[in-house]
PDB file of C-alpha atoms in Angstrom:
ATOM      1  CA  UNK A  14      63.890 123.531 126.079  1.00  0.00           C
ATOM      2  CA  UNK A  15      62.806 121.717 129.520  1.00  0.00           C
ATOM      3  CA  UNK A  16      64.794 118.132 129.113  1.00  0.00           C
ATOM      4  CA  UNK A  17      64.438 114.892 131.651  1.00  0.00           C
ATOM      5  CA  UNK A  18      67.354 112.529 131.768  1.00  0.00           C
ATOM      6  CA  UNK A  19      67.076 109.215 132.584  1.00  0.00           C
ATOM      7  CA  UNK A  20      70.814 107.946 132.261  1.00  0.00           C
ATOM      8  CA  UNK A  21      73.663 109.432 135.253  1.00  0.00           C
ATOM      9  CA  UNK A  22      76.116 110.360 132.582  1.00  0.00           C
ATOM     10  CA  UNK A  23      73.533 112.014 130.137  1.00  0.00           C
ATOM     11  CA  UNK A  24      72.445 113.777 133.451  1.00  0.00           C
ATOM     12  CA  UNK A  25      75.978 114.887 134.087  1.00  0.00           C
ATOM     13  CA  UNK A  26      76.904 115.705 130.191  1.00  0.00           C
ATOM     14  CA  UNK A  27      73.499 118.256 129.633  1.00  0.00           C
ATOM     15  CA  UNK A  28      73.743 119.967 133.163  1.00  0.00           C
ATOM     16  CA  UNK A  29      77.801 120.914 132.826  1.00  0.00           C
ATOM     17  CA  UNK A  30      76.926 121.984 129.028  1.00  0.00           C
ATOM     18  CA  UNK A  31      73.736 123.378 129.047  1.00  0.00           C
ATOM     19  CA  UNK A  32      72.917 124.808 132.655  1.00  0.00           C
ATOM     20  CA  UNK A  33      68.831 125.285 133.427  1.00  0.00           C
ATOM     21  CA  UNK A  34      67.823 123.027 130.275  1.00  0.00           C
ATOM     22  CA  UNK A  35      67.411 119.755 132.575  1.00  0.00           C
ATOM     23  CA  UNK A  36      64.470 119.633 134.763  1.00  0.00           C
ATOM     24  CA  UNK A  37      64.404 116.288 136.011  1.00  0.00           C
ATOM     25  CA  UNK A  38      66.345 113.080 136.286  1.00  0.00           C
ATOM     26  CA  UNK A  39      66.599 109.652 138.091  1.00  0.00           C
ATOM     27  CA  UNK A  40      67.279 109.471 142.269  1.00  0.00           C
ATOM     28  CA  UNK A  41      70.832 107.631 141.129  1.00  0.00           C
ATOM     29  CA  UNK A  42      71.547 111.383 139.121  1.00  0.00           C
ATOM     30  CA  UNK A  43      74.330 112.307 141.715  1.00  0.00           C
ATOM     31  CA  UNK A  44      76.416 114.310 139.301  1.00  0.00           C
ATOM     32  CA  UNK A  45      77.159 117.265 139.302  1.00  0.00           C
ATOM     33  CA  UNK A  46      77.337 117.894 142.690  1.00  0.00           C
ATOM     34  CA  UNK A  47      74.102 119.994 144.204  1.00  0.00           C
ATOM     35  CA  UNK A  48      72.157 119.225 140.993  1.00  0.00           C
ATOM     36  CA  UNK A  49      68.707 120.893 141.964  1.00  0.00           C
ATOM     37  CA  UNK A  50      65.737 119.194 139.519  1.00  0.00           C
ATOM     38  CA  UNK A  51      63.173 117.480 140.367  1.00  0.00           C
ATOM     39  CA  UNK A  52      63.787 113.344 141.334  1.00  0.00           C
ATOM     40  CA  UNK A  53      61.714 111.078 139.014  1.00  0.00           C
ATOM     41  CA  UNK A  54      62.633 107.635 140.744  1.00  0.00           C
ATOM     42  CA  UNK A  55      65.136 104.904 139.147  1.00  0.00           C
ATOM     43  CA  UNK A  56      66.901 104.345 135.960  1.00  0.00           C
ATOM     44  CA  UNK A  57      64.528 101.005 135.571  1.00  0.00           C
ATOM     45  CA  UNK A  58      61.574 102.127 137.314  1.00  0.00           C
ATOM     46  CA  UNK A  59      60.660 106.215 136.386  1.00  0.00           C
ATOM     47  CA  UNK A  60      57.776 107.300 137.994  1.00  0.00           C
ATOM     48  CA  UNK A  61      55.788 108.037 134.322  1.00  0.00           C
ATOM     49  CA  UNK A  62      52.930 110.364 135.435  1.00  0.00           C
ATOM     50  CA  UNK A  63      55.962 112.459 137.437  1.00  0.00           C
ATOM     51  CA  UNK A  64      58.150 112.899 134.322  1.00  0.00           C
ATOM     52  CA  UNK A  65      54.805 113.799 132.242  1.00  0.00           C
ATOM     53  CA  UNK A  66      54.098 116.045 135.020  1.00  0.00           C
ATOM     54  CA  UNK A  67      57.169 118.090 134.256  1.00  0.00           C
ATOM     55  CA  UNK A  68      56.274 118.902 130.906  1.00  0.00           C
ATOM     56  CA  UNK A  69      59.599 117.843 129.224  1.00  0.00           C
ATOM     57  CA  UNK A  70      60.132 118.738 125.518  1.00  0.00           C
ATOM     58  CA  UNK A  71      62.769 116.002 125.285  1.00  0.00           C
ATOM     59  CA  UNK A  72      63.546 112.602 127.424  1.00  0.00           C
ATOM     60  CA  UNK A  73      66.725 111.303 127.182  1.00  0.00           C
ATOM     61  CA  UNK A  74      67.486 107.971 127.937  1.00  0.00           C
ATOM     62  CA  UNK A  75      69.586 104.483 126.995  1.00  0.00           C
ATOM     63  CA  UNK A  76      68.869 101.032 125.627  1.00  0.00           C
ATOM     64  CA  UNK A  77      70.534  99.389 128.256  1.00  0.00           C
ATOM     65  CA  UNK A  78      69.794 101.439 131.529  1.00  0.00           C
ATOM     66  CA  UNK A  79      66.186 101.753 130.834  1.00  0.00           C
ATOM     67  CA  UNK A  80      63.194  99.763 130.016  1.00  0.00           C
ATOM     68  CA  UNK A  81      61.071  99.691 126.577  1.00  0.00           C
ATOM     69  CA  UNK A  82      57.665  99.911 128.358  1.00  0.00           C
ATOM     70  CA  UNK A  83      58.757 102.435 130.320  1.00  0.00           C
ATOM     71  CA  UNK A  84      59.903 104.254 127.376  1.00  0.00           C
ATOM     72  CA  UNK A  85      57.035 103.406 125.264  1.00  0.00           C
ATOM     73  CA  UNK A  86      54.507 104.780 127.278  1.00  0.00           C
ATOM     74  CA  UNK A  87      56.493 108.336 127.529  1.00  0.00           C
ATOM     75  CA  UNK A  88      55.846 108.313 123.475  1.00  0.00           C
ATOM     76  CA  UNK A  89      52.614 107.326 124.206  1.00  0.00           C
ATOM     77  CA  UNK A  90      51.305 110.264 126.091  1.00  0.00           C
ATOM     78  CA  UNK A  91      53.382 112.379 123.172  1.00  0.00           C
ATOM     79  CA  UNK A  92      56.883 112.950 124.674  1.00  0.00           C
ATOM     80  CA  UNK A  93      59.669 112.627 122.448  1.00  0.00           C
ATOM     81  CA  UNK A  94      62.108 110.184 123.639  1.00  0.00           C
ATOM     82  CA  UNK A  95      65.956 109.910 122.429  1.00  0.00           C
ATOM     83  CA  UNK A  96      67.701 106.775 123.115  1.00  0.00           C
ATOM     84  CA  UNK A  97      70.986 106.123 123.112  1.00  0.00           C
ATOM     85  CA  UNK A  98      73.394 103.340 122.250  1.00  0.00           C
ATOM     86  CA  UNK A  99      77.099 103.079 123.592  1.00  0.00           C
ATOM     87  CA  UNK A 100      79.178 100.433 123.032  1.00  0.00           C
ATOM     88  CA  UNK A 101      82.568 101.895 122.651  1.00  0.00           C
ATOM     89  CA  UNK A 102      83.989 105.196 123.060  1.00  0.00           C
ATOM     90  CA  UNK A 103      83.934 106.833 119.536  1.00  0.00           C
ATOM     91  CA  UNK A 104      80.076 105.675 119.998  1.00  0.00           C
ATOM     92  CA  UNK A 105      80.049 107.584 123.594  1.00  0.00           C
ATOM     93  CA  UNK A 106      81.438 110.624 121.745  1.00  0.00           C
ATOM     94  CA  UNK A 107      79.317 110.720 118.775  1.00  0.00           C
ATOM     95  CA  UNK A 108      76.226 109.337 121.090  1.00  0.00           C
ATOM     96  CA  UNK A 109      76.845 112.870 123.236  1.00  0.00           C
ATOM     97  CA  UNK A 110      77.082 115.149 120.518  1.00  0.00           C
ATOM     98  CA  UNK A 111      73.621 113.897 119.044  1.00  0.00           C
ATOM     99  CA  UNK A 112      72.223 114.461 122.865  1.00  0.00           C
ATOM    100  CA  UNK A 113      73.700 117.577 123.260  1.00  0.00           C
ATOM    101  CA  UNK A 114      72.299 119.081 119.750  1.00  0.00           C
ATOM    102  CA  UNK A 115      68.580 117.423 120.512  1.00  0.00           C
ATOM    103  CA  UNK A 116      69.140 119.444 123.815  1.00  0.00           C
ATOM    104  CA  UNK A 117      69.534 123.038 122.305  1.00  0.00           C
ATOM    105  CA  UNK A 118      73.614 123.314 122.280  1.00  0.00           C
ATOM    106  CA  UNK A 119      74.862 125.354 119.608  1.00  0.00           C
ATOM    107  CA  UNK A 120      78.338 124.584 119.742  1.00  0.00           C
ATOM    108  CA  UNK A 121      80.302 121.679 121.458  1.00  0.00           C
ATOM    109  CA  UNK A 122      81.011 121.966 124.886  1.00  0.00           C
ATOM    110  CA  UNK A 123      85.316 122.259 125.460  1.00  0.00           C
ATOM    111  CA  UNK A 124      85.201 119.284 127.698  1.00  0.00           C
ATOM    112  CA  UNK A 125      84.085 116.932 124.987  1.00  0.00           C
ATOM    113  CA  UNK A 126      86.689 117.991 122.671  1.00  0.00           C
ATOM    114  CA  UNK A 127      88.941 117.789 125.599  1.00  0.00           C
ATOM    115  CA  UNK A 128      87.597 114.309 126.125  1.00  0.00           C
ATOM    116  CA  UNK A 129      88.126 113.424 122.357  1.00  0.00           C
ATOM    117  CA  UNK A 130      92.251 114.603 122.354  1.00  0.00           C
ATOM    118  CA  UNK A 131      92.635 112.679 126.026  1.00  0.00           C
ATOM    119  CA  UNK A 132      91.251 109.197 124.220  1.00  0.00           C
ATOM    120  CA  UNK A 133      93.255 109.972 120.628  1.00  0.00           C
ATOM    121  CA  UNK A 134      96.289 108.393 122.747  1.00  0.00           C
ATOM    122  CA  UNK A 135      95.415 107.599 125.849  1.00  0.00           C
ATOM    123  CA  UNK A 136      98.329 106.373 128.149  1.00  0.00           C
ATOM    124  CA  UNK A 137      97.298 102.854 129.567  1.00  0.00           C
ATOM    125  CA  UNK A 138      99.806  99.446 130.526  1.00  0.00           C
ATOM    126  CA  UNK A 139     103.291  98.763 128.975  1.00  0.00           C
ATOM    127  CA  UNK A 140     102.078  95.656 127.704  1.00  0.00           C
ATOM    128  CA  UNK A 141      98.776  94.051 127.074  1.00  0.00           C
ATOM    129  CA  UNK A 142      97.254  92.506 130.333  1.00  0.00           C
ATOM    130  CA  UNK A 143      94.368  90.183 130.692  1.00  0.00           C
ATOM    131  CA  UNK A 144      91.955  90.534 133.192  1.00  0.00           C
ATOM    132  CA  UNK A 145      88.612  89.300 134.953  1.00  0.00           C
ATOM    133  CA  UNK A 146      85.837  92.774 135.372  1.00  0.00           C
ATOM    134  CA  UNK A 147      83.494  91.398 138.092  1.00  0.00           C
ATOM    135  CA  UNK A 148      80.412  94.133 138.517  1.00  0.00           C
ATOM    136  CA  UNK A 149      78.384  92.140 140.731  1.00  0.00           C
ATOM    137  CA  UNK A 150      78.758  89.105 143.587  1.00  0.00           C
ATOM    138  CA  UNK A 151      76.444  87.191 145.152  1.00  0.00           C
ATOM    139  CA  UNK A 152      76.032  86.276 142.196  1.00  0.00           C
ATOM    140  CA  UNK A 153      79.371  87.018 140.201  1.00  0.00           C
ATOM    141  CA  UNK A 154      78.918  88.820 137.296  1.00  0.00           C
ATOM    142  CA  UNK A 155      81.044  90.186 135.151  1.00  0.00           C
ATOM    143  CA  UNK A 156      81.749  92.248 131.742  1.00  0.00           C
ATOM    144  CA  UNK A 157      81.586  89.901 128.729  1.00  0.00           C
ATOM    145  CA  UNK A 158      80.774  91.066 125.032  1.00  0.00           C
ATOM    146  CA  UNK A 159      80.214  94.596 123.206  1.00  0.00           C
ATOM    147  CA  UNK A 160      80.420  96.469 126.278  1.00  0.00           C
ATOM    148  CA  UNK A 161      81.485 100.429 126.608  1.00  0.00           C
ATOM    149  CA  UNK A 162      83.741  99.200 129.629  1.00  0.00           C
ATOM    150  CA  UNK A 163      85.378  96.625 127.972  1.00  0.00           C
ATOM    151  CA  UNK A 164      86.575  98.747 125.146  1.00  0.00           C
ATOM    152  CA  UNK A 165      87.307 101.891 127.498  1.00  0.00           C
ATOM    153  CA  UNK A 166      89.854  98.954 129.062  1.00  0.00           C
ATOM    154  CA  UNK A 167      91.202  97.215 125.851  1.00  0.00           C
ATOM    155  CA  UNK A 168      92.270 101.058 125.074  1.00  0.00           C
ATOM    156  CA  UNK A 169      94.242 101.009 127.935  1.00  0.00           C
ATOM    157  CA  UNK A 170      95.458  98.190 127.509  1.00  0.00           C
ATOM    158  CA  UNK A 171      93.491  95.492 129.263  1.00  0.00           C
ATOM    159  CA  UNK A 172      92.276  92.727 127.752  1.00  0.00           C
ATOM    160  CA  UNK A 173      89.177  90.691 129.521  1.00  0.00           C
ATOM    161  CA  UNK A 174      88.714  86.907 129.347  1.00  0.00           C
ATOM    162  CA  UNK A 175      85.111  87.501 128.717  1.00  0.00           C
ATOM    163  CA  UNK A 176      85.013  89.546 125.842  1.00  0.00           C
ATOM    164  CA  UNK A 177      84.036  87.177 123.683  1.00  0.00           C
ATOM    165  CA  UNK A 178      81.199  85.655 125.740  1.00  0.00           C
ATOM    166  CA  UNK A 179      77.791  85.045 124.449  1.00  0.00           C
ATOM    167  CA  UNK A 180      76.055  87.259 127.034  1.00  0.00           C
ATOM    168  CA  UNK A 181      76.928  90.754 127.872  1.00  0.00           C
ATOM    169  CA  UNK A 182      77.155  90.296 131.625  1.00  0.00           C
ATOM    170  CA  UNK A 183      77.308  86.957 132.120  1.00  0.00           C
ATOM    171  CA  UNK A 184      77.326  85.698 135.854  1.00  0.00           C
ATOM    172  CA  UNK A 185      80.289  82.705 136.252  1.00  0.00           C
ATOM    173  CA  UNK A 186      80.919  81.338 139.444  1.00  0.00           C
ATOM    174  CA  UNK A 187      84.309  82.783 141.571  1.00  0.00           C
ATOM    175  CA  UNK A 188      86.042  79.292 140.695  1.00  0.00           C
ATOM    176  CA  UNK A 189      85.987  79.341 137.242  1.00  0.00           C
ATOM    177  CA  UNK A 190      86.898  83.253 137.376  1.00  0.00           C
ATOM    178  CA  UNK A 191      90.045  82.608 139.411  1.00  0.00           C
ATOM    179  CA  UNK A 192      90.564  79.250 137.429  1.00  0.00           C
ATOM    180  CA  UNK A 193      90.874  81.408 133.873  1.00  0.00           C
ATOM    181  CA  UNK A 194      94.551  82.806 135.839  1.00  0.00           C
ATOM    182  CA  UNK A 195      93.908  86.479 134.763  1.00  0.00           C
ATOM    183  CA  UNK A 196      96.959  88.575 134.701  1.00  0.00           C
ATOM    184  CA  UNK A 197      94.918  91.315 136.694  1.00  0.00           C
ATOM    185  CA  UNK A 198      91.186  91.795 138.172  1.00  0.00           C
ATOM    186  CA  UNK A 199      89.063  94.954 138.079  1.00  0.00           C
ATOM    187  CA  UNK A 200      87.122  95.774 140.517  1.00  0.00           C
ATOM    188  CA  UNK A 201      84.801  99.222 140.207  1.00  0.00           C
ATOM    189  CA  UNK A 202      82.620 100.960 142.167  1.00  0.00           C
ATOM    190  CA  UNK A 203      80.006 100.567 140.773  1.00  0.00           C
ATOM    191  CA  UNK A 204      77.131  98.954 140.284  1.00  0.00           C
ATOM    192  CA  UNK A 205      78.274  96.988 142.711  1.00  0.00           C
ATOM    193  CA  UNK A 206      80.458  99.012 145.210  1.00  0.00           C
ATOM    194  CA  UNK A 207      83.658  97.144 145.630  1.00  0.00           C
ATOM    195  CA  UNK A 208      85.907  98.340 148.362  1.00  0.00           C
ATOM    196  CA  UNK A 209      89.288  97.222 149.703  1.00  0.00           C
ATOM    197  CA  UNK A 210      87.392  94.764 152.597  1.00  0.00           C
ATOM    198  CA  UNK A 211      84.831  93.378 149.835  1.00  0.00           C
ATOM    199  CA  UNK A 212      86.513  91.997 146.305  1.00  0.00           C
ATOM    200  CA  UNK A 213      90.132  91.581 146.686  1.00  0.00           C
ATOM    201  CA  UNK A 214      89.880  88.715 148.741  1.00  0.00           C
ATOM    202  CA  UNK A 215      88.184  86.672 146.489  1.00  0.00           C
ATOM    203  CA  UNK A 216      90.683  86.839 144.720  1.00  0.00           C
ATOM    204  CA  UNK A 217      93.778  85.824 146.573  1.00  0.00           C
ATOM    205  CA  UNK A 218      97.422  85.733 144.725  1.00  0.00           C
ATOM    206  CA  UNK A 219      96.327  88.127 141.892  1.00  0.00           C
ATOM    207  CA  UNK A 220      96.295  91.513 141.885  1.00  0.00           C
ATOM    208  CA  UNK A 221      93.762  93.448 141.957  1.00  0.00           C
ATOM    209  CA  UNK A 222      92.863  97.330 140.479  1.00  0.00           C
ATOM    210  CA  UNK A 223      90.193  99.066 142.843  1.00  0.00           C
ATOM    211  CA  UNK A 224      88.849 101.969 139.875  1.00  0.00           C
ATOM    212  CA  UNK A 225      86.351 104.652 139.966  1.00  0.00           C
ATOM    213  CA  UNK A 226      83.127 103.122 138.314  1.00  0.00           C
ATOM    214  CA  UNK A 227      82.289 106.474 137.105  1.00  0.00           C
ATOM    215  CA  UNK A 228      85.918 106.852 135.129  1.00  0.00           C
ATOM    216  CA  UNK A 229      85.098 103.652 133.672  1.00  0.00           C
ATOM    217  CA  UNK A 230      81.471 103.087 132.863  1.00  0.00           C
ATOM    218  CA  UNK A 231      80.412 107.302 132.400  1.00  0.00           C
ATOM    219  CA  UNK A 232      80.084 108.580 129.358  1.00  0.00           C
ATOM    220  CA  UNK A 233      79.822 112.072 129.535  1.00  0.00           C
ATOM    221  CA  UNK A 234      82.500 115.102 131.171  1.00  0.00           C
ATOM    222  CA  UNK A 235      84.255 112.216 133.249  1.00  0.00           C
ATOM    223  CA  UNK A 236      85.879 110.941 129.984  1.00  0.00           C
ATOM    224  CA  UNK A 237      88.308 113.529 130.020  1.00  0.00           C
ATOM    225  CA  UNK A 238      89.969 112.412 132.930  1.00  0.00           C
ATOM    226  CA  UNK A 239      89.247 108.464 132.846  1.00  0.00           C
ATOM    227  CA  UNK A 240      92.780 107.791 130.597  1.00  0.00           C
ATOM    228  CA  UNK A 241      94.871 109.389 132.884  1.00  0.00           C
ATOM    229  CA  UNK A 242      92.387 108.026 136.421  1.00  0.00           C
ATOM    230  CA  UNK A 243      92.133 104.508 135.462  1.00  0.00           C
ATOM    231  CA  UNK A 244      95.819 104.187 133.662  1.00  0.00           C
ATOM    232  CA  UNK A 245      97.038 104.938 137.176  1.00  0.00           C
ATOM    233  CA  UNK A 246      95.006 102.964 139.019  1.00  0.00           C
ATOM    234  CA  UNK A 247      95.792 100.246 137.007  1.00  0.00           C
ATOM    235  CA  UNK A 248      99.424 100.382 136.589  1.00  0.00           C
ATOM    236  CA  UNK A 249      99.373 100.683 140.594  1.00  0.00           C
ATOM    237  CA  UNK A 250      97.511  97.578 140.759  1.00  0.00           C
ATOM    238  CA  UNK A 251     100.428  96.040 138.596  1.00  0.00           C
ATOM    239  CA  UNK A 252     103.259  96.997 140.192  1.00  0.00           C
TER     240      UNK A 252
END
C-alpha cells in the first residue's frame, strides 16, 4: 500500500500506526518528528503531477483543508481519493478508524483506543465558561458553528459565543469580540500563531488561555493527550 496524505493529523495518525505505508504528504506535515517522504506542496495547493508521480494507491485528504478541484483531478487521472469529515470528536474517532482500515491496518492502533478512554471523561473547568476562539487577526476570525474545535472545547467545558453563528469562521471585528464580555479567550497556535507578545493584549481585563493548536484542532495520536494538555492550560488561564 503506498498512501499520500494531504491533512497534518491524517499524516501524523498513518505514519505512528502504519510505519513505511505513507509516501508523501503536504510541506505543513511536521509530525512525527523526522518524517522522511517525499513533500507534495500545501494543504490547498498540492502539486498534482508530483503526487501522481508517486504512484499512490490511496490519497487521503479532508473537506475542509483541501480543495474539490484539486481533489477532482487526482480521481481524474484514476487515484482513489478518501475524504474525510470531522466535526466533533466521536466523528474524529470513527473518521480515523475508516482511514486507518483504507490504509492496510489490521487492528486498531493502542493510541486510538487510548484516545477514546481519555475523551469518555475528560477532565475540563469546574463550571461552564464562555469564551471568544480567535484563529486569525488582521482580520479577526474566529470559531463559530459545527466546528471539531468547538466541540473538543464544549467537552471541556468551554462554551464559545460563536457557536451558533451562521458561518463557520466568521471574521468579527476586536470590538464587538471584547464587547460580547467572554468569561475567557482562546488563543492557539495555530493557524495563526498566537504567542504571549501577539493576542493577549487585545484583549485587556480578560483572561486569556495560550493552547497548543495541535491539542486542539489534531485529530489523530495527539487526542490522547489534548484532555489532560488543554484542561490545564485552561484552568491556568482561569485562575
Amino acid at each position: 500500500m503506498r498512501v499520500v496524505s494531504l491533512v497534518p493529523s491524517l499524516t501524523e495518525a498513518v505514519a505512528e500506526s502504519l510505519p513505511g505505508v505513507l509516501v508523501g504528504a503536504t510541506d505543513w506535515c511536521v509530525r512525527p518528528a523526522g518524517l522522511e517522504v517525499a513533500r507534495v506542496g500545501g494543504t490547498k495547493n498540492p502539486k498534482v503531477e508530483k503526487i501522481l508521480a508517486l504512484g499512490p494507491d490511496l490519497v487521503v485528504a479532508n473537506e475542509e483543508e483541501n480543495r474539490t478541484p484539486d481533489l477532482d483531478a487526482l480521481r481524474e487521472a484514476g487515484v482513489e481519493v478518501l475524504v474525510t469529515e470531522v466535526r466533533d470528536v466521536p466523528q474524529a474517532f470513527a473518521e480515523l478508524e475508516r482511514v486507518l482500515h483504507a490504509c492496510g491496518a489490521a487492528a486498531r492502533p493502542r493510541w486510538l483506543d487510548e484516545a477514546e478512554a481519555a475523551w469518555a471523561a475528560p477532565v475540563g473547568l469546574s463550571r461552564r465558561t464562555t469564551a471568544v476562539v480567535p484563529i486569525w487577526r488582521r482580520p479577526w476570525m474566529v470559531l463559530g458553528r459545527d466546528t471539531f474545535a468547538g466541540d473538543v472545547l464544549a467537552r471541556l467545558g468551554v462554551d464559545h459565543l460563536y457557536a451558533g453563528h451562521a458561518e463557520r469562521y466568521p471574521r468579527v471585528p476586536l470590538e464587538e469580540l471584547t464587547a460580547a464580555a467572554p468569561d475567557l479567550v482562546v488563543l492557539p497556535d495555530e493557524p495563526y500563531r498566537f504567542t504571549a507578545d501577539d493576542g493577549p493584549e487585545a484583549f485587556p481585563g480578560l483572561p486569556c488561555a495560550l493552547v497548543d493548536g495541535r491539542h486542539l484542532t489534531w485529530y489523530g495520536p495527539s487526542l490522547a493527550e489534548a484532555p489532560r494538555v488543554l484542561g490545564a492550560a485552561l484552568r491556568a488561564a482561569l485562575r
